[in-house]
Every structure is written in structure tokens, then in C-alpha cells.
mmCIF file of C-alpha atoms in Angstrom:
data_model
loop_
_atom_site.group_PDB
_atom_site.id
_atom_site.type_symbol
_atom_site.label_atom_id
_atom_site.label_comp_id
_atom_site.label_asym_id
_atom_site.label_seq_id
_atom_site.Cartn_x
_atom_site.Cartn_y
_atom_site.Cartn_z
ATOM 1 C CA MET A 639 -45.861 4.437 39.137
ATOM 2 C CA SER A 640 -42.453 2.961 38.373
ATOM 3 C CA LYS A 641 -39.671 3.590 40.877
ATOM 4 C CA ILE A 642 -36.938 3.047 38.294
ATOM 5 C CA LYS A 643 -34.783 6.102 37.731
ATOM 6 C CA PRO A 644 -34.467 7.373 34.129
ATOM 7 C CA SER A 645 -31.314 6.543 32.201
ATOM 8 C CA LYS A 646 -28.571 9.145 31.980
ATOM 9 C CA GLY A 647 -27.213 8.598 28.522
ATOM 10 C CA ALA A 648 -26.170 11.050 25.835
ATOM 11 C CA PRO A 649 -28.731 13.035 23.812
ATOM 12 C CA TYR A 650 -27.487 11.375 20.631
ATOM 13 C CA ALA A 651 -24.726 9.064 19.382
ATOM 14 C CA ARG A 652 -22.188 9.298 16.583
ATOM 15 C CA ILE A 653 -19.316 7.409 14.962
ATOM 16 C CA LEU A 654 -16.123 8.865 16.412
ATOM 17 C CA GLY A 655 -13.484 6.787 14.653
ATOM 18 C CA VAL A 656 -13.045 4.019 12.105
ATOM 19 C CA GLY A 657 -10.320 1.448 11.456
ATOM 20 C CA GLY A 658 -9.746 -1.454 9.100
ATOM 21 C CA TYR A 659 -7.492 -4.448 8.595
ATOM 22 C CA ARG A 660 -6.955 -6.305 5.322
ATOM 23 C CA PRO A 661 -4.851 -9.505 5.334
ATOM 24 C CA THR A 662 -1.448 -9.262 3.709
ATOM 25 C CA ARG A 663 -2.099 -11.904 1.036
ATOM 26 C CA VAL A 664 -3.696 -10.449 -2.086
ATOM 27 C CA VAL A 665 -5.416 -13.068 -4.253
ATOM 28 C CA PRO A 666 -6.040 -12.209 -7.930
ATOM 29 C CA ASN A 667 -8.735 -13.840 -10.039
ATOM 30 C CA GLU A 668 -6.109 -16.034 -11.685
ATOM 31 C CA VAL A 669 -5.801 -18.044 -8.464
ATOM 32 C CA ILE A 670 -9.561 -18.630 -8.370
ATOM 33 C CA LEU A 671 -9.499 -19.830 -11.974
ATOM 34 C CA GLU A 672 -7.281 -22.745 -10.971
ATOM 35 C CA THR A 673 -10.321 -24.550 -9.533
ATOM 36 C CA ILE A 674 -13.318 -23.273 -11.544
ATOM 37 C CA ASP A 675 -14.152 -23.064 -15.238
ATOM 38 C CA SER A 676 -14.431 -19.311 -15.744
ATOM 39 C CA SER A 677 -12.383 -16.308 -16.846
ATOM 40 C CA ASP A 678 -11.001 -13.117 -15.387
ATOM 41 C CA GLU A 679 -13.222 -11.112 -17.734
ATOM 42 C CA TRP A 680 -16.358 -12.994 -16.593
ATOM 43 C CA ILE A 681 -15.588 -12.486 -12.894
ATOM 44 C CA ARG A 682 -14.908 -8.763 -13.374
ATOM 45 C CA SER A 683 -17.998 -8.193 -15.513
ATOM 46 C CA ARG A 684 -20.334 -10.167 -13.238
ATOM 47 C CA SER A 685 -19.060 -8.975 -9.852
ATOM 48 C CA GLY A 686 -16.507 -6.206 -10.349
ATOM 49 C CA ILE A 687 -13.951 -8.158 -8.304
ATOM 50 C CA GLU A 688 -10.326 -8.032 -9.418
ATOM 51 C CA THR A 689 -8.578 -9.148 -6.220
ATOM 52 C CA ARG A 690 -9.431 -10.081 -2.655
ATOM 53 C CA HIS A 691 -7.494 -10.602 0.589
ATOM 54 C CA TRP A 692 -7.216 -14.018 2.243
ATOM 55 C CA ALA A 693 -6.041 -14.391 5.822
ATOM 56 C CA GLY A 694 -3.016 -16.431 6.798
ATOM 57 C CA PRO A 695 -2.780 -18.722 9.842
ATOM 58 C CA GLU A 696 -1.875 -15.865 12.199
ATOM 59 C CA GLU A 697 -4.576 -13.541 10.875
ATOM 60 C CA THR A 698 -7.360 -14.961 12.994
ATOM 61 C CA VAL A 699 -10.782 -13.413 13.542
ATOM 62 C CA ALA A 700 -9.542 -12.089 16.888
ATOM 63 C CA ALA A 701 -6.184 -10.836 15.554
ATOM 64 C CA MET A 702 -7.751 -8.949 12.639
ATOM 65 C CA SER A 703 -10.373 -7.463 14.957
ATOM 66 C CA VAL A 704 -7.754 -6.231 17.419
ATOM 67 C CA GLU A 705 -5.800 -4.556 14.607
ATOM 68 C CA ALA A 706 -8.868 -2.816 13.166
ATOM 69 C CA SER A 707 -10.138 -1.822 16.611
ATOM 70 C CA GLY A 708 -6.809 -0.332 17.626
ATOM 71 C CA LYS A 709 -6.912 1.912 14.571
ATOM 72 C CA ALA A 710 -10.525 2.921 15.267
ATOM 73 C CA LEU A 711 -9.729 3.790 18.883
ATOM 74 C CA ALA A 712 -6.703 5.835 17.817
ATOM 75 C CA ASP A 713 -8.807 7.599 15.183
ATOM 76 C CA ALA A 714 -11.406 8.445 17.824
ATOM 77 C CA GLY A 715 -8.797 9.445 20.401
ATOM 78 C CA ILE A 716 -10.377 7.086 22.936
ATOM 79 C CA ASP A 717 -8.441 4.782 25.257
ATOM 80 C CA ALA A 718 -9.645 1.175 25.295
ATOM 81 C CA SER A 719 -10.268 1.394 29.039
ATOM 82 C CA ARG A 720 -13.185 3.727 28.322
ATOM 83 C CA VAL A 721 -14.988 1.257 26.045
ATOM 84 C CA GLY A 722 -18.084 -0.013 27.805
ATOM 85 C CA ALA A 723 -19.151 -2.631 25.267
ATOM 86 C CA VAL A 724 -17.695 -4.605 22.371
ATOM 87 C CA VAL A 725 -20.103 -5.888 19.709
ATOM 88 C CA VAL A 726 -18.699 -8.270 17.105
ATOM 89 C CA SER A 727 -20.608 -9.267 13.981
ATOM 90 C CA THR A 728 -19.256 -12.395 12.322
ATOM 91 C CA VAL A 729 -20.299 -15.718 10.824
ATOM 92 C CA SER A 730 -16.783 -17.143 10.625
ATOM 93 C CA HIS A 731 -15.787 -17.570 14.285
ATOM 94 C CA PHE A 732 -16.045 -21.326 14.574
ATOM 95 C CA ALA A 733 -16.182 -21.730 18.367
ATOM 96 C CA GLN A 734 -19.791 -21.850 19.524
ATOM 97 C CA THR A 735 -18.761 -20.430 22.874
ATOM 98 C CA PRO A 736 -17.350 -18.232 24.319
ATOM 99 C CA ALA A 737 -18.052 -15.231 22.117
ATOM 100 C CA ILE A 738 -14.930 -13.993 20.339
ATOM 101 C CA ALA A 739 -15.860 -10.485 21.525
ATOM 102 C CA THR A 740 -14.738 -11.379 25.038
ATOM 103 C CA GLU A 741 -11.226 -12.256 23.858
ATOM 104 C CA ILE A 742 -11.052 -9.098 21.761
ATOM 105 C CA ALA A 743 -12.203 -6.914 24.675
ATOM 106 C CA ASP A 744 -9.515 -8.419 26.892
ATOM 107 C CA ARG A 745 -6.731 -8.133 24.324
ATOM 108 C CA LEU A 746 -7.574 -4.484 23.701
ATOM 109 C CA GLY A 747 -7.310 -3.684 27.403
ATOM 110 C CA THR A 748 -10.890 -2.690 28.115
ATOM 111 C CA ASP A 749 -12.021 -2.487 31.741
ATOM 112 C CA LYS A 750 -14.232 -5.590 31.751
ATOM 113 C CA ALA A 751 -16.404 -4.253 28.930
ATOM 114 C CA ALA A 752 -19.619 -6.045 28.049
ATOM 115 C CA ALA A 753 -18.843 -8.211 25.035
ATOM 116 C CA PHE A 754 -20.952 -10.331 22.722
ATOM 117 C CA ASP A 755 -21.202 -11.619 19.157
ATOM 118 C CA ILE A 756 -24.092 -11.243 16.736
ATOM 119 C CA SER A 757 -24.833 -13.232 13.587
ATOM 120 C CA ALA A 758 -26.594 -11.113 10.996
ATOM 121 C CA GLY A 759 -24.528 -11.860 7.911
ATOM 122 C CA CYS A 760 -23.829 -8.953 5.604
ATOM 123 C CA ALA A 761 -26.234 -6.723 7.556
ATOM 124 C CA GLY A 762 -24.324 -7.367 10.773
ATOM 125 C CA PHE A 763 -22.522 -4.033 10.885
ATOM 126 C CA GLY A 764 -25.819 -2.160 10.651
ATOM 127 C CA TYR A 765 -27.294 -4.308 13.395
ATOM 128 C CA GLY A 766 -24.274 -3.688 15.627
ATOM 129 C CA LEU A 767 -24.302 0.043 14.934
ATOM 130 C CA THR A 768 -27.969 0.229 15.944
ATOM 131 C CA LEU A 769 -27.300 -1.632 19.195
ATOM 132 C CA ALA A 770 -24.345 0.648 19.943
ATOM 133 C CA LYS A 771 -26.410 3.773 19.354
ATOM 134 C CA GLY A 772 -29.014 2.479 21.792
ATOM 135 C CA MET A 773 -26.417 1.730 24.471
ATOM 136 C CA VAL A 774 -24.869 5.208 24.247
ATOM 137 C CA VAL A 775 -28.204 7.026 24.326
ATOM 138 C CA GLU A 776 -29.623 4.751 27.033
ATOM 139 C CA GLY A 777 -26.509 5.181 29.133
ATOM 140 C CA SER A 778 -25.337 1.596 29.565
ATOM 141 C CA ALA A 779 -22.051 2.435 27.821
ATOM 142 C CA GLU A 780 -20.350 5.733 27.046
ATOM 143 C CA TYR A 781 -18.310 4.287 24.185
ATOM 144 C CA VAL A 782 -19.070 1.152 22.178
ATOM 145 C CA LEU A 783 -16.767 -0.665 19.783
ATOM 146 C CA VAL A 784 -18.587 -2.208 16.808
ATOM 147 C CA ILE A 785 -16.586 -4.720 14.780
ATOM 148 C CA GLY A 786 -17.433 -6.494 11.542
ATOM 149 C CA VAL A 787 -14.958 -9.302 10.879
ATOM 150 C CA GLU A 788 -14.829 -12.323 8.578
ATOM 151 C CA ARG A 789 -12.532 -15.100 7.405
ATOM 152 C CA LEU A 790 -14.829 -16.151 4.595
ATOM 153 C CA SER A 791 -11.996 -17.946 2.822
ATOM 154 C CA ASP A 792 -12.612 -20.646 5.464
ATOM 155 C CA LEU A 793 -16.213 -20.956 4.254
ATOM 156 C CA THR A 794 -15.546 -20.839 0.517
ATOM 157 C CA ASP A 795 -15.977 -23.830 -1.775
ATOM 158 C CA LEU A 796 -13.280 -23.210 -4.367
ATOM 159 C CA GLU A 797 -15.022 -25.644 -6.731
ATOM 160 C CA ASP A 798 -18.316 -23.731 -6.637
ATOM 161 C CA ARG A 799 -18.360 -21.613 -9.791
ATOM 162 C CA ALA A 800 -21.119 -19.380 -8.387
ATOM 163 C CA THR A 801 -19.285 -18.320 -5.214
ATOM 164 C CA ALA A 802 -15.581 -19.254 -5.377
ATOM 165 C CA PHE A 803 -14.590 -15.781 -6.589
ATOM 166 C CA LEU A 804 -16.801 -13.751 -4.253
ATOM 167 C CA PHE A 805 -15.437 -13.830 -0.758
ATOM 168 C CA GLY A 806 -12.574 -12.116 1.023
ATOM 169 C CA ASP A 807 -11.308 -11.682 4.580
ATOM 170 C CA GLY A 808 -10.843 -8.653 6.779
ATOM 171 C CA ALA A 809 -12.042 -6.604 9.725
ATOM 172 C CA GLY A 810 -13.548 -3.147 10.095
ATOM 173 C CA ALA A 811 -14.345 -1.350 13.336
ATOM 174 C CA VAL A 812 -15.934 1.873 14.521
ATOM 175 C CA VAL A 813 -16.133 3.609 17.890
ATOM 176 C CA VAL A 814 -19.595 4.915 18.745
ATOM 177 C CA GLY A 815 -19.900 7.571 21.437
ATOM 178 C CA PRO A 816 -21.948 10.532 22.680
ATOM 179 C CA SER A 817 -23.033 13.417 20.484
ATOM 180 C CA GLN A 818 -24.853 16.694 21.067
ATOM 181 C CA GLU A 819 -26.571 16.486 17.693
ATOM 182 C CA PRO A 820 -28.107 13.671 15.611
ATOM 183 C CA ALA A 821 -25.352 11.809 13.748
ATOM 184 C CA ILE A 822 -26.788 8.285 13.379
ATOM 185 C CA GLY A 823 -30.261 8.247 11.878
ATOM 186 C CA PRO A 824 -33.140 5.864 12.520
ATOM 187 C CA THR A 825 -32.435 2.330 11.335
ATOM 188 C CA VAL A 826 -34.672 0.637 8.811
ATOM 189 C CA TRP A 827 -34.087 -3.070 9.315
ATOM 190 C CA GLY A 828 -35.822 -6.382 9.003
ATOM 191 C CA SER A 829 -35.746 -9.949 7.749
ATOM 192 C CA GLU A 830 -37.377 -12.134 5.102
ATOM 193 C CA GLY A 831 -36.941 -15.638 6.445
ATOM 194 C CA ASP A 832 -39.016 -17.135 3.659
ATOM 195 C CA LYS A 833 -35.992 -16.495 1.419
ATOM 196 C CA ALA A 834 -33.434 -18.059 3.791
ATOM 197 C CA GLU A 835 -32.566 -20.806 1.304
ATOM 198 C CA THR A 836 -31.126 -18.312 -1.185
ATOM 199 C CA ILE A 837 -27.968 -17.810 0.910
ATOM 200 C CA LYS A 838 -27.022 -20.570 3.304
ATOM 201 C CA GLN A 839 -24.362 -22.911 4.658
ATOM 202 C CA THR A 840 -24.095 -26.022 2.509
ATOM 203 C CA VAL A 841 -24.095 -28.444 5.431
ATOM 204 C CA SER A 842 -25.056 -27.868 9.066
ATOM 205 C CA TRP A 843 -22.400 -28.538 11.687
ATOM 206 C CA ASP A 844 -24.328 -31.471 13.185
ATOM 207 C CA ARG A 845 -24.628 -33.223 9.808
ATOM 208 C CA PHE A 846 -20.941 -32.620 9.169
ATOM 209 C CA ARG A 847 -20.111 -34.153 12.560
ATOM 210 C CA ILE A 848 -22.048 -37.324 11.770
ATOM 211 C CA GLY A 849 -19.942 -37.681 8.632
ATOM 212 C CA ASP A 850 -22.217 -39.921 6.561
ATOM 213 C CA VAL A 851 -20.543 -39.557 3.152
ATOM 214 C CA SER A 852 -23.771 -40.400 1.359
ATOM 215 C CA GLU A 853 -25.345 -37.274 2.833
ATOM 216 C CA LEU A 854 -22.454 -34.854 2.385
ATOM 217 C CA PRO A 855 -20.995 -33.050 -0.654
ATOM 218 C CA LEU A 856 -17.695 -34.414 -1.936
ATOM 219 C CA ASP A 857 -14.806 -32.739 -3.752
ATOM 220 C CA ARG A 858 -13.267 -33.947 -6.994
ATOM 221 C CA ASP A 859 -11.111 -36.445 -5.122
ATOM 222 C CA GLY A 860 -14.034 -37.949 -3.222
ATOM 223 C CA ASN A 861 -13.265 -36.263 0.090
ATOM 224 C CA VAL A 862 -16.018 -34.747 2.231
ATOM 225 C CA LYS A 863 -16.156 -30.985 1.739
ATOM 226 C CA PHE A 864 -15.989 -28.629 4.708
ATOM 227 C CA PRO A 865 -19.239 -26.626 5.128
ATOM 228 C CA ALA A 866 -19.260 -23.574 2.876
ATOM 229 C CA ILE A 867 -21.487 -20.656 1.932
ATOM 230 C CA THR A 868 -23.637 -21.137 -1.151
ATOM 231 C CA GLN A 869 -26.238 -18.944 -2.800
ATOM 232 C CA GLU A 870 -28.792 -18.717 -5.581
ATOM 233 C CA GLY A 871 -27.115 -15.869 -7.411
ATOM 234 C CA GLN A 872 -29.944 -14.655 -9.614
ATOM 235 C CA ALA A 873 -32.528 -14.741 -6.812
ATOM 236 C CA VAL A 874 -30.226 -12.790 -4.496
ATOM 237 C CA PHE A 875 -29.411 -10.296 -7.244
ATOM 238 C CA ARG A 876 -33.073 -9.603 -8.005
ATOM 239 C CA TRP A 877 -33.929 -9.213 -4.315
ATOM 240 C CA ALA A 878 -31.020 -6.868 -3.653
ATOM 241 C CA VAL A 879 -31.639 -4.703 -6.708
ATOM 242 C CA PHE A 880 -35.397 -4.330 -6.391
ATOM 243 C CA GLU A 881 -35.993 -4.486 -2.648
ATOM 244 C CA MET A 882 -32.906 -2.922 -1.068
ATOM 245 C CA ALA A 883 -33.218 0.328 -3.017
ATOM 246 C CA LYS A 884 -36.634 0.673 -1.343
ATOM 247 C CA VAL A 885 -35.084 0.101 2.085
ATOM 248 C CA ALA A 886 -32.354 2.644 1.337
ATOM 249 C CA GLN A 887 -34.995 5.202 0.385
ATOM 250 C CA GLN A 888 -36.906 4.451 3.593
ATOM 251 C CA ALA A 889 -33.737 5.162 5.592
ATOM 252 C CA LEU A 890 -33.371 8.506 3.830
ATOM 253 C CA ASP A 891 -37.019 9.306 4.548
ATOM 254 C CA ALA A 892 -36.618 8.329 8.212
ATOM 255 C CA ALA A 893 -33.668 10.724 8.502
ATOM 256 C CA GLY A 894 -35.637 13.502 6.808
ATOM 257 C CA LEU A 895 -33.242 13.646 3.856
ATOM 258 C CA SER A 896 -33.329 13.361 0.086
ATOM 259 C CA PRO A 897 -30.654 11.898 -2.223
ATOM 260 C CA ASP A 898 -29.473 15.470 -2.881
ATOM 261 C CA ASP A 899 -28.527 15.795 0.800
ATOM 262 C CA LEU A 900 -26.079 12.905 0.632
ATOM 263 C CA ASP A 901 -22.331 13.164 0.209
ATOM 264 C CA VAL A 902 -21.503 9.449 0.287
ATOM 265 C CA PHE A 903 -23.213 6.116 -0.404
ATOM 266 C CA ILE A 904 -21.701 3.031 1.290
ATOM 267 C CA PRO A 905 -23.649 -0.108 0.427
ATOM 268 C CA HIS A 906 -22.627 -3.625 1.358
ATOM 269 C CA GLN A 907 -19.912 -4.655 -1.077
ATOM 270 C CA ALA A 908 -21.670 -7.649 -2.597
ATOM 271 C CA ASN A 909 -21.531 -6.974 -6.316
ATOM 272 C CA VAL A 910 -20.709 -3.904 -8.420
ATOM 273 C CA ARG A 911 -23.770 -4.463 -10.606
ATOM 274 C CA ILE A 912 -26.009 -4.392 -7.524
ATOM 275 C CA ILE A 913 -24.315 -1.191 -6.350
ATOM 276 C CA ASP A 914 -24.690 0.485 -9.747
ATOM 277 C CA SER A 915 -28.338 -0.558 -9.992
ATOM 278 C CA MET A 916 -29.089 0.890 -6.559
ATOM 279 C CA VAL A 917 -27.402 4.159 -7.491
ATOM 280 C CA LYS A 918 -29.597 4.363 -10.582
ATOM 281 C CA THR A 919 -32.821 3.439 -8.782
ATOM 282 C CA LEU A 920 -32.168 5.928 -5.964
ATOM 283 C CA LYS A 921 -31.304 8.577 -8.567
ATOM 284 C CA LEU A 922 -28.218 9.616 -6.642
ATOM 285 C CA PRO A 923 -26.698 12.889 -7.899
ATOM 286 C CA GLU A 924 -23.253 12.827 -9.499
ATOM 287 C CA HIS A 925 -21.723 14.608 -6.511
ATOM 288 C CA VAL A 926 -22.395 11.579 -4.277
ATOM 289 C CA THR A 927 -19.278 9.449 -3.749
ATOM 290 C CA VAL A 928 -20.095 5.737 -4.103
ATOM 291 C CA ALA A 929 -18.027 3.046 -2.368
ATOM 292 C CA ARG A 930 -16.825 0.322 -4.721
ATOM 293 C CA ASP A 931 -14.281 -1.257 -2.412
ATOM 294 C CA ILE A 932 -15.365 -4.693 -3.644
ATOM 295 C CA ARG A 933 -13.011 -4.367 -6.634
ATOM 296 C CA THR A 934 -9.933 -5.058 -4.504
ATOM 297 C CA THR A 935 -11.440 -6.448 -1.296
ATOM 298 C CA GLY A 936 -14.191 -8.805 -2.443
ATOM 299 C CA ASN A 937 -17.291 -9.537 -0.399
ATOM 300 C CA THR A 938 -16.291 -9.499 3.281
ATOM 301 C CA SER A 939 -19.852 -9.708 4.647
ATOM 302 C CA ALA A 940 -20.080 -7.938 8.035
ATOM 303 C CA ALA A 941 -16.711 -6.236 7.482
ATOM 304 C CA SER A 942 -17.526 -4.713 4.104
ATOM 305 C CA ILE A 943 -19.181 -1.446 5.168
ATOM 306 C CA PRO A 944 -16.629 -0.339 7.790
ATOM 307 C CA LEU A 945 -13.765 -1.395 5.498
ATOM 308 C CA ALA A 946 -15.241 0.641 2.639
ATOM 309 C CA MET A 947 -15.829 3.588 4.977
ATOM 310 C CA GLU A 948 -12.251 3.455 6.230
ATOM 311 C CA ARG A 949 -10.840 3.387 2.704
ATOM 312 C CA LEU A 950 -12.958 6.322 1.479
ATOM 313 C CA LEU A 951 -11.759 8.450 4.391
ATOM 314 C CA ALA A 952 -8.129 7.321 4.017
ATOM 315 C CA THR A 953 -8.030 8.169 0.300
ATOM 316 C CA GLY A 954 -9.816 11.500 0.725
ATOM 317 C CA ASP A 955 -12.760 10.417 -1.426
ATOM 318 C CA ALA A 956 -14.889 11.149 1.657
ATOM 319 C CA LYS A 957 -14.212 13.522 4.507
ATOM 320 C CA SER A 958 -15.104 14.024 8.140
ATOM 321 C CA GLY A 959 -18.588 15.419 8.545
ATOM 322 C CA ASP A 960 -19.926 14.022 5.278
ATOM 323 C CA THR A 961 -23.440 12.600 5.324
ATOM 324 C CA ALA A 962 -23.449 8.942 4.276
ATOM 325 C CA LEU A 963 -26.161 6.407 3.575
ATOM 326 C CA VAL A 964 -25.101 2.894 4.613
ATOM 327 C CA ILE A 965 -27.000 -0.301 3.886
ATOM 328 C CA GLY A 966 -26.165 -3.956 4.480
ATOM 329 C CA PHE A 967 -28.098 -6.975 3.219
ATOM 330 C CA GLY A 968 -27.521 -10.697 3.022
ATOM 331 C CA ALA A 969 -28.089 -14.160 4.464
ATOM 332 C CA GLY A 970 -31.291 -14.540 6.394
ATOM 333 C CA LEU A 971 -32.380 -12.699 4.387
ATOM 334 C CA VAL A 972 -31.696 -9.670 6.567
ATOM 335 C CA TYR A 973 -31.069 -5.992 5.962
ATOM 336 C CA ALA A 974 -30.277 -2.751 7.806
ATOM 337 C CA ALA A 975 -29.938 0.804 6.507
ATOM 338 C CA THR A 976 -29.280 4.147 8.168
ATOM 339 C CA VAL A 977 -27.767 7.570 7.524
ATOM 340 C CA VAL A 978 -24.648 8.583 9.450
ATOM 341 C CA THR A 979 -22.266 11.476 9.766
ATOM 342 C CA LEU A 980 -18.760 10.264 8.944
ATOM 343 C CA PRO A 981 -16.137 10.615 11.707
#
């Protein structure tokens, strides 16, 4: 018989507060059209994007995360010293080590909180939320800060017609803490590594370091391009539309709910057409509020769900206590879906 004492965590976990940060620079489609052969009408019709935010030199991954986290902590009414863990999902922190989460935890004033980064692309927020729920229930942390943050403008090839218009920057954060009733449902998550080539980095860091021009993509002036994110748009679209609606339904089933029980739907902000197709496939009732934050924020990968959640609550389109289905999906290919009660 094991001698290990049982954990003394909370019965359940919930999102207690949410915060977001969008860089000050707003970039309209006209700026994107300076480097690709396209049109504002084409970008809007294909993606729904009208503007996006791009970070300036001072708006680093850490700085944006601290701003969003401060708002989330204030919203939750929790002092940073009570945060037991900081989980940061990002693919655009360029230092291999240490994890940017450690700097964020220190700058926020936590009391030596556990801190680590995860790389799960556009599903990263869902992955982090699931880890946070486990920590609270298991008892290793009373409060956990989950951050999704990206500076995807640093990983955008402005000459790539398929992706130049897609990406934006920003940070979203939530505080996860104890609850006396279920408020974060079971997570349906997974990966399909056989489709990894559909969304990927153009050049690995080691190949870029070697710098053999014959092996690296060049820009119009013959200079070696910095590694960027590229994708097979049609393949990703088909996968997201046909497979992710199934995952979303599985998350509803796992929570014991039907579409009629939902108040809000917050999918990853990848493409308005994908969002609209999922709404149709899931047969969501008209009363369900659907996040379409992508129109003015673009695709911010791990940050997109918490940013969309924060905006819906700030505008009054969603309210505290609403039941929301959230789903993230992207590079890997990876996905994560769950049902939550909004803070």
C-alpha cells in the first residue's frame, strides 16, 4: 500500500479573471498590400480580417504578457503573490532558454511561482488551461496564471501571399483558481502529426544558422529571409472545418451539454469562414454569441481565445456566468476543446 498522502486540492477549478493586451499599432490591409499582389476585398472575403495589431520594439513577449496578466489578476481580485504557477503558451519567444514564464513571474511579483513555457501553437491556451485545472484540483497551486502570447509579426513573411495578411500580435491571460462546482469541463485534445507539414516554420533555426544561401529562401532583393510561418491554406481549412467541429461536439458531450445549453462560442480566431462553418455544422442556436475578434485582431495563435474572451466580456456581448465552448487548433496539427463558465 502506498504511503503517499492524498493531495489536498480544490474540488473543482474555474476561470476567475481574464485580461488582454493589444499592441498600440493598428495595421490595416492596405499596409499588407504593399508587399503582396492581392486586394482588401480578397483578404476580407477569404479571412474576415480588416486590421491587426503589430507590436513595437518595447512591446515584447514579456511586456505584453505582464500587461495582460496584471489585468487578469485585477479582474480576479487576486494578488500576484498568491499565484503558484505561471504557464505561458507561445511560439514567438526566440530564446531557447530560460523560459519567458520565469521572467514574467518575477516581474509580476509572484512568490517564486513555478513557471514554464509550452509550445502548442493555436491550441496552446487550451493546453495551458487544462494543465492549470489539474494543478488547482491536485493541490500543487491554489491559483495559476495561464498566458497566451505571440509576436507573430516577427514570424511573418510579408511576401507570402498565403499568410502575409493573417497574423497579429497580442497577449491574453486568465487566472484559474478553486471552485466548489464544475466550471471547466473535460478537455478533448490530441494531435495529428502526420499533417505537421501543413503548418510549419519555413526554415529550422539550425539551417538558418548555417546560412547556406543555396538552401535558404531569399527575398526580392536576394537577401536570406528570416524563418517564418507558412501553411497549406486549403488543407488546413478542410481539416479545421470538417474535423474540429467533431472535436467541439465531443467537448460538449464530455461536459454533458448540447448546443442549446451554450451561451457563447469562442473558437480560435483563424479565419471567419472556418468559424462560420463550425457554427453551421454544430447547429448552434441564434442565441449563442460567437466570437469574431479576428476581424480587428487577426490570427494571434495562442493569444486568440483569451483575447476574444476578454473582448466579449468587455463589450457586454458575453457576461459573467455564461457557458462557453472554447476550441483551439493549429500547427502540429494539435487541438484542444472544453466548456467553461466565464468569469
